[in-house]
Coordinates of C-alpha atoms in Angstrom, one line a residue:
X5 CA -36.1 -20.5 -8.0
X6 CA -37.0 -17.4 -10.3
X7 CA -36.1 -14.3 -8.9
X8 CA -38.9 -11.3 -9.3
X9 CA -37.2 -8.6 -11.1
X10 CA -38.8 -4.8 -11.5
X11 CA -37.8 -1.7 -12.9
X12 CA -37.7 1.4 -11.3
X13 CA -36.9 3.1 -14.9
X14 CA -39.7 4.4 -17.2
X15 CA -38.9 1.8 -19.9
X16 CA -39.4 -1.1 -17.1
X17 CA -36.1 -2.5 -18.8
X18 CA -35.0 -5.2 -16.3
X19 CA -31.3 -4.6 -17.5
X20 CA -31.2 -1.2 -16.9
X21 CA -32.4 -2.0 -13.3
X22 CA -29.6 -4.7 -12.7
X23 CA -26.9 -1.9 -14.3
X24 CA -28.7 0.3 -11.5
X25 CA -27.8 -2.1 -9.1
X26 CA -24.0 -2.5 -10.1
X27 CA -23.4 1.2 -10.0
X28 CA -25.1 1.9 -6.9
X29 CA -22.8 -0.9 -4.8
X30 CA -19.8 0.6 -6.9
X31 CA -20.4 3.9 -5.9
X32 CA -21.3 3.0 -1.7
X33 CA -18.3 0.7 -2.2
X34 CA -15.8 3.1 -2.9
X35 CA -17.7 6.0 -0.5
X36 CA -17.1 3.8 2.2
X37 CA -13.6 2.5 1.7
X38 CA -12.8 6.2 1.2
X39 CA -13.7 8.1 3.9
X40 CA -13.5 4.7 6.3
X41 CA -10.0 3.1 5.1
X42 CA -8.2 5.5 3.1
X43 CA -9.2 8.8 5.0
X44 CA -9.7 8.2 8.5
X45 CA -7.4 11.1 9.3
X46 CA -7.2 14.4 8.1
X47 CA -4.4 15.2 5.8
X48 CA -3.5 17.3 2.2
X49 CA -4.1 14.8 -0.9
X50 CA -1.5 15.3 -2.9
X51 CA -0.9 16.5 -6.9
X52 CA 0.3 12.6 -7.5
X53 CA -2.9 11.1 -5.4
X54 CA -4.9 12.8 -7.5
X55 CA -3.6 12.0 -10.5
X56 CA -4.1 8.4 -9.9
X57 CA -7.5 9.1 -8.4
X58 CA -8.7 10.7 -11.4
X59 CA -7.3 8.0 -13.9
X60 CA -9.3 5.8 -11.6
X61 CA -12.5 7.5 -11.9
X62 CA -12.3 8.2 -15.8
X63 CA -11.9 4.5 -16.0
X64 CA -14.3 3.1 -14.2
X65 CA -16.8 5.5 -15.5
X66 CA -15.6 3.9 -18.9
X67 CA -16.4 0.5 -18.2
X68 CA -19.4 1.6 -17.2
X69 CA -20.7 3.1 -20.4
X70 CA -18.5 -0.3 -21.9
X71 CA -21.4 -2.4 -19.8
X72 CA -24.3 -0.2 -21.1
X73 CA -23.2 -0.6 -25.0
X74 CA -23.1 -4.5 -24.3
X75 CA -25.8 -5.6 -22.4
X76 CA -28.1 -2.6 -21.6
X77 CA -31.1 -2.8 -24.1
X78 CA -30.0 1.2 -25.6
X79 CA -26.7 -1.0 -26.6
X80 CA -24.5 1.4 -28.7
X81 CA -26.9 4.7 -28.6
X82 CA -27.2 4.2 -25.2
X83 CA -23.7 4.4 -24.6
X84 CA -22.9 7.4 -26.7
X85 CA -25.9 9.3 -25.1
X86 CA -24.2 8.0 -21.2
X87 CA -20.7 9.5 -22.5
X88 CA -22.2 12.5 -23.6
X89 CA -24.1 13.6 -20.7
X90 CA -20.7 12.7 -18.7
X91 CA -18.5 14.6 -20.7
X92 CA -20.5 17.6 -20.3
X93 CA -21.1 17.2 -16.7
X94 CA -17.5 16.6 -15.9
X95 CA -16.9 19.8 -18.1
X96 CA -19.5 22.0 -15.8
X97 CA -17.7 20.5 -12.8
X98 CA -14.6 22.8 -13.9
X99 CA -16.4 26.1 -13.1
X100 CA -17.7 24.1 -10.0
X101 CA -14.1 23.4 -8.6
X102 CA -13.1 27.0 -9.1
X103 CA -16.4 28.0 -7.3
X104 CA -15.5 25.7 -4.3
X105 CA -11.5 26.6 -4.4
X106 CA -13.1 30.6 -4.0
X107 CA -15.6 29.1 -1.2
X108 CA -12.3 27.3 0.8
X109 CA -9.7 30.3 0.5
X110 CA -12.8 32.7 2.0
X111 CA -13.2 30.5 5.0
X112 CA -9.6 30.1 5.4
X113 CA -9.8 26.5 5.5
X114 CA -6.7 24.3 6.0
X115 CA -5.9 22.4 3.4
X116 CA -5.9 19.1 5.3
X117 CA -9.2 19.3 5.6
X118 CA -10.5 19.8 1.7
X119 CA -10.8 16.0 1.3
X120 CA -13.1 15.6 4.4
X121 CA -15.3 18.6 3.3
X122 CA -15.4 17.4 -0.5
X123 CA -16.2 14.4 0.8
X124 CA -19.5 15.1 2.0
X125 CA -20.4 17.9 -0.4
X126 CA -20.2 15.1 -3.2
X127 CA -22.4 13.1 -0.9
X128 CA -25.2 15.9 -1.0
X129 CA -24.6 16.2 -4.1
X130 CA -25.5 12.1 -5.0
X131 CA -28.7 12.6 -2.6
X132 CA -29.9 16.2 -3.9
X133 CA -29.4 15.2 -7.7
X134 CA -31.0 11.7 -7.5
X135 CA -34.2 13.9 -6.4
X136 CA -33.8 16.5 -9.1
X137 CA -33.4 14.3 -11.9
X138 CA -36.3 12.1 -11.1
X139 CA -38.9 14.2 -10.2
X140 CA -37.6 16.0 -13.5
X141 CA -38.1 12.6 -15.6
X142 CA -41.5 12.3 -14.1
X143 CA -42.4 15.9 -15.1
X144 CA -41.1 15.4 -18.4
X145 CA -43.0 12.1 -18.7
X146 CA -46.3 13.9 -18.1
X147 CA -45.4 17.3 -20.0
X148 CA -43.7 17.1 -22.4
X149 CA -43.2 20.7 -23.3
X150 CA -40.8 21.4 -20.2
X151 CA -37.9 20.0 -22.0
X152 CA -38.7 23.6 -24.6
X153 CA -38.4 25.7 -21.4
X154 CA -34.6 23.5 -20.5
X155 CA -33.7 24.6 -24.3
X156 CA -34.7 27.9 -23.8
X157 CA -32.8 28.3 -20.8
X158 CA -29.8 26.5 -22.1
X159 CA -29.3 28.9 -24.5
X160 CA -29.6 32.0 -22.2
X161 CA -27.3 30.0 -19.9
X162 CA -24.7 29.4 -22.9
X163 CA -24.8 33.1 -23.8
X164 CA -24.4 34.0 -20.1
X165 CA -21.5 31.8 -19.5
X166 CA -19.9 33.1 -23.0
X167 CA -20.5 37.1 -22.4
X168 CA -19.0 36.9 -18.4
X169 CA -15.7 37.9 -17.9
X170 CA -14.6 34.3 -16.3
X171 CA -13.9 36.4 -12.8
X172 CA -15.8 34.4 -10.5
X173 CA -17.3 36.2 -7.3
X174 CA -18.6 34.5 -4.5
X175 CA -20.6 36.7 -1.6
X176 CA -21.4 34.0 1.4
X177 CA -22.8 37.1 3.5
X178 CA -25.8 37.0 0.8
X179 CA -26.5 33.6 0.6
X180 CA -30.1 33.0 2.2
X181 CA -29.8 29.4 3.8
X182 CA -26.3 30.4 5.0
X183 CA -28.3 33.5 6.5
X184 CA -30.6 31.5 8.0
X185 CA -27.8 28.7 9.5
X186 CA -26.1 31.7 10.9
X187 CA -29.4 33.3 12.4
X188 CA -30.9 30.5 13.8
X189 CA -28.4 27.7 14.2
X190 CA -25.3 28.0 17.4
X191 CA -22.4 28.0 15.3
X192 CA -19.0 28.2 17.1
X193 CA -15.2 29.3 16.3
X194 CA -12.5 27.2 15.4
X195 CA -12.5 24.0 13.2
X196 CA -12.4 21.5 16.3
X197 CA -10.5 18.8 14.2
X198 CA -12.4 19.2 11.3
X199 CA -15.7 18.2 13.0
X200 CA -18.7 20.2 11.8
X201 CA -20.6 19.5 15.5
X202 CA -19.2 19.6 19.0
X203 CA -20.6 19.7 22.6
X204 CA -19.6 23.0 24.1
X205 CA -20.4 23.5 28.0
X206 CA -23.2 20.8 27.0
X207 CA -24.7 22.6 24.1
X208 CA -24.4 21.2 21.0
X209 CA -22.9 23.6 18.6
X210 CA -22.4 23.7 14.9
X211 CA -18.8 24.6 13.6
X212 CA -17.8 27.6 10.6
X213 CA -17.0 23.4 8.1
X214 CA -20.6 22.9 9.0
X215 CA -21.2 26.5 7.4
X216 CA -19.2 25.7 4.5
X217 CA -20.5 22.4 3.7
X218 CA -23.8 24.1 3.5
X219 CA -22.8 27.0 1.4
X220 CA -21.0 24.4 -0.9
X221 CA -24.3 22.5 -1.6
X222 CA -26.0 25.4 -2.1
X223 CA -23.5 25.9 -4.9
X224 CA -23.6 22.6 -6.5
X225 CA -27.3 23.2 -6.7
X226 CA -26.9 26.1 -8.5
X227 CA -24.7 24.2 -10.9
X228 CA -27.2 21.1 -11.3
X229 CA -29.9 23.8 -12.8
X230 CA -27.4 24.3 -15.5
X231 CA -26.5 20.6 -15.7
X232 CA -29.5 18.3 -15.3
X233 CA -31.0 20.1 -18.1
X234 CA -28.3 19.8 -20.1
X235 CA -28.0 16.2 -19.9
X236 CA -32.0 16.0 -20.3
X237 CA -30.9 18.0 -23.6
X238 CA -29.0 14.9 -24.5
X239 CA -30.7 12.0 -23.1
X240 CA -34.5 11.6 -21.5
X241 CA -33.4 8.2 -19.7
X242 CA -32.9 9.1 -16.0
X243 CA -30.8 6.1 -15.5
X244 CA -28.2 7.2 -18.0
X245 CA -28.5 10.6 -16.8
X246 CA -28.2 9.7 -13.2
X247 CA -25.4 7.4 -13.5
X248 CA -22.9 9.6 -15.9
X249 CA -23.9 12.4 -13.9
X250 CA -23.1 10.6 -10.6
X251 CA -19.6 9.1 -12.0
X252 CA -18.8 12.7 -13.1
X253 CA -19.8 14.1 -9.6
X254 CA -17.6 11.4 -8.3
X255 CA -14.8 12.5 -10.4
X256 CA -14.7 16.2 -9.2
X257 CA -13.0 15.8 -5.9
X258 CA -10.2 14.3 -7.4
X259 CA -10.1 16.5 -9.8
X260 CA -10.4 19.6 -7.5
X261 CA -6.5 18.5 -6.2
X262 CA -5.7 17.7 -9.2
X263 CA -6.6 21.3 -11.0
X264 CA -6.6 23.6 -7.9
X265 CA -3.6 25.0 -9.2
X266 CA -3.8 25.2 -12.1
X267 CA -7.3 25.9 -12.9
X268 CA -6.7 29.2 -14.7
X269 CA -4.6 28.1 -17.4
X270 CA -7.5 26.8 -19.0
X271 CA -9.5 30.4 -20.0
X272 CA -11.1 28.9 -23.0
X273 CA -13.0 26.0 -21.7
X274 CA -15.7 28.3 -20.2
X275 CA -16.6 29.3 -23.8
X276 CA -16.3 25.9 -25.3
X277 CA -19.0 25.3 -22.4
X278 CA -21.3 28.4 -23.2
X279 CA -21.4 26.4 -26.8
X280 CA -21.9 23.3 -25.8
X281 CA -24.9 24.6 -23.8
X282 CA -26.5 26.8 -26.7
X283 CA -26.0 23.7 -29.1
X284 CA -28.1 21.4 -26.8
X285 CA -30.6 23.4 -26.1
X286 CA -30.6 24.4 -29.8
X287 CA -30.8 20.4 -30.4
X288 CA -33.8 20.4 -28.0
X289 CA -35.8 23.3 -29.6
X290 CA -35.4 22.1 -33.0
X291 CA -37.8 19.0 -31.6
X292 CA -40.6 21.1 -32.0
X293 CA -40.4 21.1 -35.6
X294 CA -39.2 17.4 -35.5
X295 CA -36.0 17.9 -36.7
X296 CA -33.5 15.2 -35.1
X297 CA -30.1 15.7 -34.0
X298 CA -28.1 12.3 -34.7
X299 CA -26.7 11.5 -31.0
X300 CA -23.1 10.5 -32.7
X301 CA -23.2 14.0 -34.1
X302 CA -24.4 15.7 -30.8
X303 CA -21.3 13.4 -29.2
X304 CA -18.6 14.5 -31.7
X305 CA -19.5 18.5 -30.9
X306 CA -19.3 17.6 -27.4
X307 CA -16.2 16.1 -27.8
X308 CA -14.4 18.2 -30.3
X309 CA -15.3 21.5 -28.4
X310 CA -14.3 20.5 -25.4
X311 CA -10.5 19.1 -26.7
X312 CA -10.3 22.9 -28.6
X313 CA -11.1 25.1 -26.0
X314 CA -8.0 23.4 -23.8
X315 CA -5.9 22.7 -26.3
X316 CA -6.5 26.4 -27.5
X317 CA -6.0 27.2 -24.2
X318 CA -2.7 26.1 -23.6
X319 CA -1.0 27.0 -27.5
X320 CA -2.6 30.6 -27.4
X321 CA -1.4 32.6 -24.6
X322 CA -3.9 34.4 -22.5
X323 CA -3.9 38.3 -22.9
X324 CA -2.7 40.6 -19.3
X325 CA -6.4 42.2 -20.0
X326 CA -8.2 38.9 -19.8

């Protein structure tokens, strides 16, 4: 019996559609075996957990971009464009996991609870970035010229990110939606357990987790803007954008206990990022005069700027000023 297959991709590549599949039961898989076997109560994941949890994640997302090169129709280009894209979001994720660590020390939240709270952030995170990078792809596929206004930005954003002083601020009181949760939602004290609802006097009432799920979303949305059109930058196939962004985003939890610490040591890599960023978007504007960037060569900068910025990191010491 022949078995109908479709594509949900622009190139209707039936392939790319049975890849999809794979990925998605690997990443509901290990979502579920996580948070439902491994996790079930709350406790601090520890530096040698994490270590094995990101060598775990770096290889499957490996294999991954081992099954596009062999039997997804981009074959060898495909998979260098999939690597890029995850290289550079799993380097983005870096300022992310400061960003969160700043959110977590504000709220005083127990470290027992970081897993929990990750947890679910990274779920938003599959959700809202599913939705930003296919209603992207299908404004791309109908005007072309937005991918000029992501090279634009991608420059501003690289010369941003290079000129800042690395000190990151975060200022919850000013955040709108947390605002508005705080305004119009019942929020009580106390973590309850790590629940983010509870029944109080039989009202149901939101706890301050609830609030900081929130205001962590809110920041990994603020990060996608940089992302997303940085790995459009790279690659215009959703499905290889999607899935090394996903596997990336996967990637950052473990790597949040596996960095907390030491996070810092590691000055340089925000300006190996503020390059990487003005040399894809540079790659994208030069389109309009239909000059190509070879994808090994956009690959190898990628690659090479990332390895100098930590190993200059870690051989040059960092100055008391800085």
């Amino acid at each position: 019996m022949n078995i109908l297959l479709f594509s949900i991709f622009r190139n209707h590549s039936e392939r790319e559609t049975i890849l999809f599949g794979i990925f998605a039961i690997i990443i509901i898989l290990f979502l579920v075996l996580d948070l439902g076997l491994f996790h079930k109560q709350a406790r601090k994941i520890s530096t040698k957990s994490a270590l094995y949890q990101s060598i775990f994640w770096v290889f499957i997302s490996t294999c991954f971009g081992i099954f596009i090169y062999a039997y997804d129709d981009s074959g060898a280009e495909g998979a260098v464009e999939y690597f890029s894209a995850y290289l550079t979001e799993y380097a983005l994720s870096v300022d992310n996991i400061f960003v969160i660590l700043l959110i977590l020390k504000y709220f005083q939240v127990k470290e027992e609870y970081y897993h929990k709270i990750l947890f679910w952030g990274i779920f938003g995170a599959i959700v809202f970035r599913a939705i930003f990078i296919f209603v992207g792809a299908l404004l791309i596929a109908k005007f072309h010229w937005i991918l000029y206004i992501f090279g634009v930005f991608l420059i501003y954003s690289g010369i941003r990110i290079y000129l800042e002083d690395g000190d990151e601020k975060i200022e919850p009181e000013k955040n709108p939606i947390l605002k508005f949760c705080r305004k119009y939602l019942p929020v009580t004290k106390g973590e309850h357990g790590g629940r983010f609802l509870v029944r109080e006097q039989g009202k149901l009432m939101f706890t301050p987790l609830f609030l900081v799920i929130i205001l962590i979303e809110t920041t990994d949305l603020i990060f996608a803007v940089d992302s997303i059109p940085a790995a459009f930058a790279i690659t215009q196939n959703e499905f290889l954008i999607y899935t090394s962004n996903i596997f990336a985003v996967m990637g950052l939890r473990a790597m949040f206990f596996l960095l907390a610490g030491i996070i810092d040591k590691f000055y340089l890599l925000q300006k190996g990022l503020s390059i990487i960023l003005f040399f894809i978007g540079a790659k994208m504007l030069l389109d309009i005069w239909h000059i190509e960037v070879n994808v090994y060569l956009s690959f190898t900068v990628i690659i090479a700027t990332l390895i100098l910025s930590i190993v200059f990191s870690v051989i040059i010491p960092r100055r008391a000023d800085d």
